[in-house]
Structure formats: C-alpha cells, structure tokens
C-alpha positions as a printed Julia matrix, in Angstrom:
279×3 Matrix{Float64}:
 -115.81  -16.44  36.08
 -114.17  -15.28  32.8
 -116.87  -14.7   30.29
 -114.61  -16.34  27.57
 -114.66  -19.59  29.63
 -117.41  -21.95  28.47
 -116.73  -25.02  30.8
 -114.98  -25.09  34.08
 -114.39  -27.99  36.34
 -113.49  -27.23  40.05
 -112.1   -29.82  42.51
 -113.85  -32.59  40.44
 -113.96  -35.97  41.93
 -115.6   -39.27  40.66
 -115.55  -42.65  42.25
 -117.05  -45.8   40.54
 -119.07  -48.24  42.52
 -116.1   -50.56  42.8
 -114.22  -47.95  44.78
 -112.02  -46.76  41.83
 -111.28  -42.97  42.06
 -111.27  -41.94  38.43
 -111.08  -38.17  39.02
 -109.22  -36.8   42.07
 -109.88  -33.08  42.54
 -109.47  -31.96  38.96
 -109.46  -28.32  37.92
 -109.73  -27.44  34.27
 -111.12  -24.56  32.26
 -111.94  -24.51  28.54
 -112.28  -21.43  26.54
 -115.0   -20.73  24.12
 -113.94  -21.8   20.61
 -110.89  -23.61  21.94
 -109.4   -26.73  20.28
 -108.38  -28.78  23.33
 -106.54  -32.11  23.12
 -106.8   -34.32  26.15
 -103.99  -36.72  26.56
 -102.82  -39.29  29.03
 -102.38  -43.05  29.68
 -105.46  -45.47  29.58
 -107.13  -45.14  33.07
 -105.92  -41.57  33.59
 -109.49  -40.21  33.74
 -110.2   -38.81  30.21
 -113.39  -40.64  29.44
 -114.83  -40.23  33.04
 -114.04  -36.45  32.79
 -115.9   -36.23  29.4
 -118.96  -38.16  30.86
 -119.12  -35.58  33.65
 -119.11  -32.68  31.29
 -122.02  -34.22  29.42
 -124.0   -35.11  32.58
 -123.85  -38.92  32.11
 -121.78  -39.14  35.27
 -122.61  -36.88  38.27
 -119.5   -35.97  40.22
 -118.96  -37.54  43.63
 -117.83  -34.05  44.69
 -116.83  -30.74  42.88
 -118.65  -28.85  40.28
 -118.87  -28.44  36.54
 -119.85  -25.08  35.36
 -121.29  -24.36  31.85
 -121.23  -20.58  31.0
 -120.64  -19.82  34.65
 -123.57  -21.84  35.96
 -123.44  -25.28  37.73
 -124.79  -28.12  35.83
 -128.44  -28.93  36.57
 -129.11  -32.63  36.87
 -132.81  -32.57  36.63
 -134.42  -34.2   33.59
 -134.97  -30.77  32.03
 -131.59  -29.54  32.83
 -129.97  -32.58  31.33
 -131.89  -32.3   28.25
 -130.85  -28.65  27.81
 -127.16  -29.59  28.72
 -127.11  -32.3   26.01
 -128.19  -29.76  23.47
 -125.2   -27.66  24.17
 -122.52  -30.3   25.09
 -122.47  -33.34  22.75
 -120.15  -36.37  23.16
 -119.05  -38.89  20.44
 -118.0   -42.16  22.09
 -114.86  -43.96  21.16
 -117.03  -47.06  20.11
 -119.86  -45.76  18.08
 -121.73  -49.04  18.67
 -122.43  -47.56  22.26
 -124.05  -44.66  20.54
 -126.05  -45.86  17.61
 -129.25  -47.71  18.01
 -131.76  -46.87  15.28
 -132.41  -49.19  12.41
 -131.33  -46.96   9.59
 -128.87  -43.85   9.3
 -131.55  -41.26   8.54
 -133.73  -42.36  11.47
 -130.68  -42.48  13.69
 -129.72  -38.87  13.0
 -133.28  -37.76  13.14
 -133.87  -39.02  16.7
 -132.1   -36.23  18.51
 -133.87  -33.21  16.78
 -137.24  -34.97  17.23
 -136.58  -35.66  20.8
 -135.99  -32.07  21.25
 -139.57  -31.51  20.25
 -138.82  -29.92  16.72
 -141.45  -30.5   14.08
 -140.79  -33.1   11.5
 -140.19  -30.5    8.75
 -137.45  -28.68  10.77
 -135.87  -32.04  12.0
 -135.74  -33.26   8.34
 -134.14  -29.99   7.25
 -131.35  -30.4    9.9
 -130.7   -34.06   9.18
 -130.39  -33.37   5.38
 -128.0   -30.48   6.1
 -125.82  -32.66   8.26
 -125.83  -35.51   5.76
 -124.78  -33.18   3.13
 -122.08  -31.63   5.33
 -120.55  -34.81   6.31
 -121.02  -36.44   2.82
 -122.93  -39.53   3.97
 -125.84  -39.36   1.64
 -124.7   -42.59  -0.08
 -125.59  -44.58   2.95
 -128.29  -42.6    4.63
 -130.96  -45.34   3.96
 -128.75  -48.31   4.91
 -129.23  -50.23   8.21
 -126.82  -48.99  10.79
 -125.42  -52.48  11.63
 -124.39  -52.89   7.92
 -122.06  -49.81   8.07
 -118.22  -49.99   8.28
 -116.35  -48.76  11.48
 -115.57  -45.4    9.6
 -119.08  -44.84   8.45
 -120.48  -45.52  11.91
 -118.05  -42.96  13.41
 -119.28  -40.28  10.78
 -122.93  -41.13  11.64
 -122.13  -40.78  15.41
 -120.76  -37.42  14.75
 -123.78  -36.37  12.77
 -125.97  -37.6   15.59
 -124.43  -34.8   17.73
 -123.8   -32.14  15.07
 -127.5   -32.25  14.09
 -128.24  -30.96  17.64
 -126.14  -27.83  16.92
 -124.12  -27.97  20.2
 -121.77  -25.33  21.47
 -119.29  -28.04  22.58
 -118.39  -31.21  20.74
 -116.46  -33.85  22.63
 -114.83  -36.63  20.83
 -113.28  -39.58  22.7
 -110.53  -41.22  20.55
 -112.26  -40.22  17.3
 -109.91  -42.16  15.06
 -109.34  -45.25  17.07
 -109.52  -48.39  15.21
 -110.15  -46.56  11.76
 -108.04  -47.2    8.7
 -106.04  -44.38   7.45
 -108.7   -43.38   4.81
 -111.45  -43.02   7.37
 -109.12  -41.46   9.93
 -108.4   -38.7    7.52
 -112.12  -38.28   6.86
 -112.86  -37.9   10.52
 -109.86  -35.53  11.0
 -111.29  -33.4    8.17
 -114.77  -33.25   9.81
 -113.09  -32.21  13.06
 -111.15  -29.43  11.23
 -114.35  -28.19   9.84
 -116.03  -27.93  13.21
 -113.15  -25.94  14.58
 -113.08  -23.62  11.62
 -116.67  -22.81  12.3
 -115.7   -21.66  15.93
 -117.16  -24.64  17.77
 -115.47  -25.6   21.0
 -113.94  -28.98  20.32
 -112.44  -31.25  22.91
 -111.0   -34.5   21.97
 -108.83  -37.28  23.45
 -106.11  -38.73  21.5
 -102.77  -40.57  21.83
 -101.36  -39.12  18.55
  -98.87  -36.57  19.77
  -98.19  -35.45  16.14
 -101.94  -34.7   15.47
 -102.3   -32.84  18.74
  -99.29  -30.72  18.09
 -100.4   -29.63  14.67
 -104.18  -29.23  15.57
 -104.71  -28.11  19.14
 -104.7   -24.59  20.58
 -104.06  -26.22  24.01
 -102.98  -29.6   25.25
 -103.89  -30.96  28.67
 -102.14  -34.0   30.18
 -103.99  -36.18  32.68
 -102.43  -38.65  35.29
 -104.23  -40.37  38.09
 -107.52  -38.32  37.52
 -105.69  -34.93  37.92
 -104.37  -32.38  35.47
 -100.6   -32.45  35.2
 -100.42  -29.48  32.85
 -102.43  -27.45  30.36
 -100.5   -25.18  28.06
  -99.7   -24.53  24.37
  -98.67  -27.77  22.44
  -95.2   -26.4   22.08
  -94.84  -26.11  25.9
  -96.38  -29.32  26.69
  -94.4   -31.41  24.13
  -91.04  -30.13  25.25
  -91.77  -31.03  28.93
  -90.32  -34.5   28.8
  -90.67  -35.29  32.49
  -94.49  -34.81  32.28
  -94.74  -36.56  28.95
  -93.23  -39.63  30.62
  -95.69  -39.49  33.43
  -98.42  -39.33  30.87
  -96.99  -42.27  28.92
  -96.38  -40.08  25.91
  -93.44  -39.48  23.56
  -92.16  -36.23  22.21
  -93.51  -35.51  18.62
  -91.13  -36.44  15.85
  -90.93  -32.97  14.34
  -89.83  -31.6   17.68
  -87.29  -34.19  18.22
  -85.82  -33.59  14.72
  -86.02  -29.75  15.15
  -84.02  -30.14  18.39
  -81.42  -32.17  16.74
  -81.09  -29.79  13.81
  -80.83  -26.83  16.15
  -78.25  -28.41  18.35
  -76.01  -29.28  15.39
  -76.45  -25.67  14.22
  -78.1   -26.86  11.08
  -80.97  -24.34  11.82
  -80.53  -21.11  13.35
  -81.24  -20.58  17.13
  -84.5   -18.72  18.19
  -86.87  -20.22  15.57
  -90.34  -21.07  16.95
  -90.86  -24.73  17.58
  -92.48  -26.23  14.42
  -95.97  -27.67  14.76
  -95.78  -29.82  11.58
  -93.39  -31.43   9.21
  -94.39  -28.79   6.53
  -93.35  -26.02   8.8
  -89.98  -27.64   9.6
  -89.41  -28.11   5.79
  -89.85  -24.34   5.25
  -87.2   -23.75   7.85
  -84.82  -26.05   6.13
  -85.58  -24.47   2.67
  -84.76  -21.08   4.19
  -81.3   -22.0    5.41
C-alpha cells in the first residue's frame, strides 16, 4: 500500500438490519493531508461510509485500512482508532451530551486517560482556536445550531486526530455560522490535517477540495480533481448534482470566444474575474 495513503476501503459492503445495502463493494483511497469532498444524493452511502471509517459500523464484508493496517474492532482498537479518525455528525445533538460546553469538550481527553492539567490545557487551546470562549460555561442545550456545530468540531479537534470527517458541516446553518464553520475547516486543512467532508454545495467543493468523489448506490462513480468531476455532466446527473455556476459561465464565455481557448478551468468566481480582467 502507498505510504502516502492514510485510509483505504477495499470491496466495502454494509447491510442494515432491514436488509438495505448501503455500501456495495466500495473501493476508495484517501491521501494523507488530502481535502476530499464526498458528494451524492441522499441515500447514496456517504454517512454509512463515514461511520465505517470511524468504526461505528463494522462492514458486512470488505476491509478498511488505516496506515496500511486493517481496523481493529476490539475495545482497545476502537479507542485508538477514534483518537486518530474523528467524525462530526450532521446533527450536533447526536454528538453532544454534557451539561456545559467546557465539560463537553473535556470528556474526550479525560476519557483517553490524560491528567486533568493536560486535558484542561488542550480544551483551553481548542476553545481559543475556535473562538468559543464567550459560551464555554453555557449549558449545551442553550446554544444555537451554529454554536453547537462549533462545539461538536471542538469535541473532535481536542483529540488531535489525523483525520477529520465532517458530515454536511454547514447543513441548516445561517450564512454567518456557515462561513464560521467553513473558516474552521479551512484552518484544519492549512495545518495539513486530512479532511473528508460531505456536501451538496458544488461551488464550495470546487473551490476547496483537492479531490471530489461521487457516490451512487453505495459505490464510487468517480474520484478525480474538482475540475474533472464537475465537467462530467453524465456522472453529475447520476449523483443528482449540477455543474458549478462558475464552470457553466466559463464554458459560455469560451464558446463565444470572449475568453481565449486553453485557459485552465476556474475554481472560483474570483479566478474567472481575473481571466476577464486580462482580456
């Protein structure tokens, strides 16, 4: 296995108790430090795949490897896994359970066996990094949706994982809190952490990701650069996605010869504006 690969799933299958086949022989590799956007229609297997990576679900068949080694599903093995691979659920209420924010973020490091001083130091560092000190003493159930999401991220970040998985991190958030969460995710990526997130926002995926993977029916349709994936209209339709607006506009401008042929596909409106300013 390539030493640059941190996670690999081989022939991964998962069947729920009601007989639903959520994953159907999935193969996927994730590079160390990669920013990977996982996309597809609801029910395509994204969340189930994430839960298999974190050991919450044990595959019906197939194997998940972390640094070349199959996952260990013993109690000790799962504890070690969740120190390295953290997941932030789409609904933070599924994750948060302590009475107050400081206690919530402290639970993970204390559960790892760290002494109280080291645990407190880690918690204070994360609170400062995510700028949540203003509500660190508040009851968790009094927080807004955006605040809960930031605390849920802090829950995982305090464990200092190698891989951070975020399932629809900005779902149901207002624009202000969505920008805050996006900024936190950008900061994780800049530090070199491997970040895997699911999203329906093709524009965000185009501008942010190193790679985009499309799921359909519990299988991988394609994993490639954002430019390659978002120009593949047949596969986008199968994944119930649309071409990003900036690529559609770029194609029109190129076809009408308002932009010269051969320019790289822009990944943001800002890049397209620079093209237009240079004409």
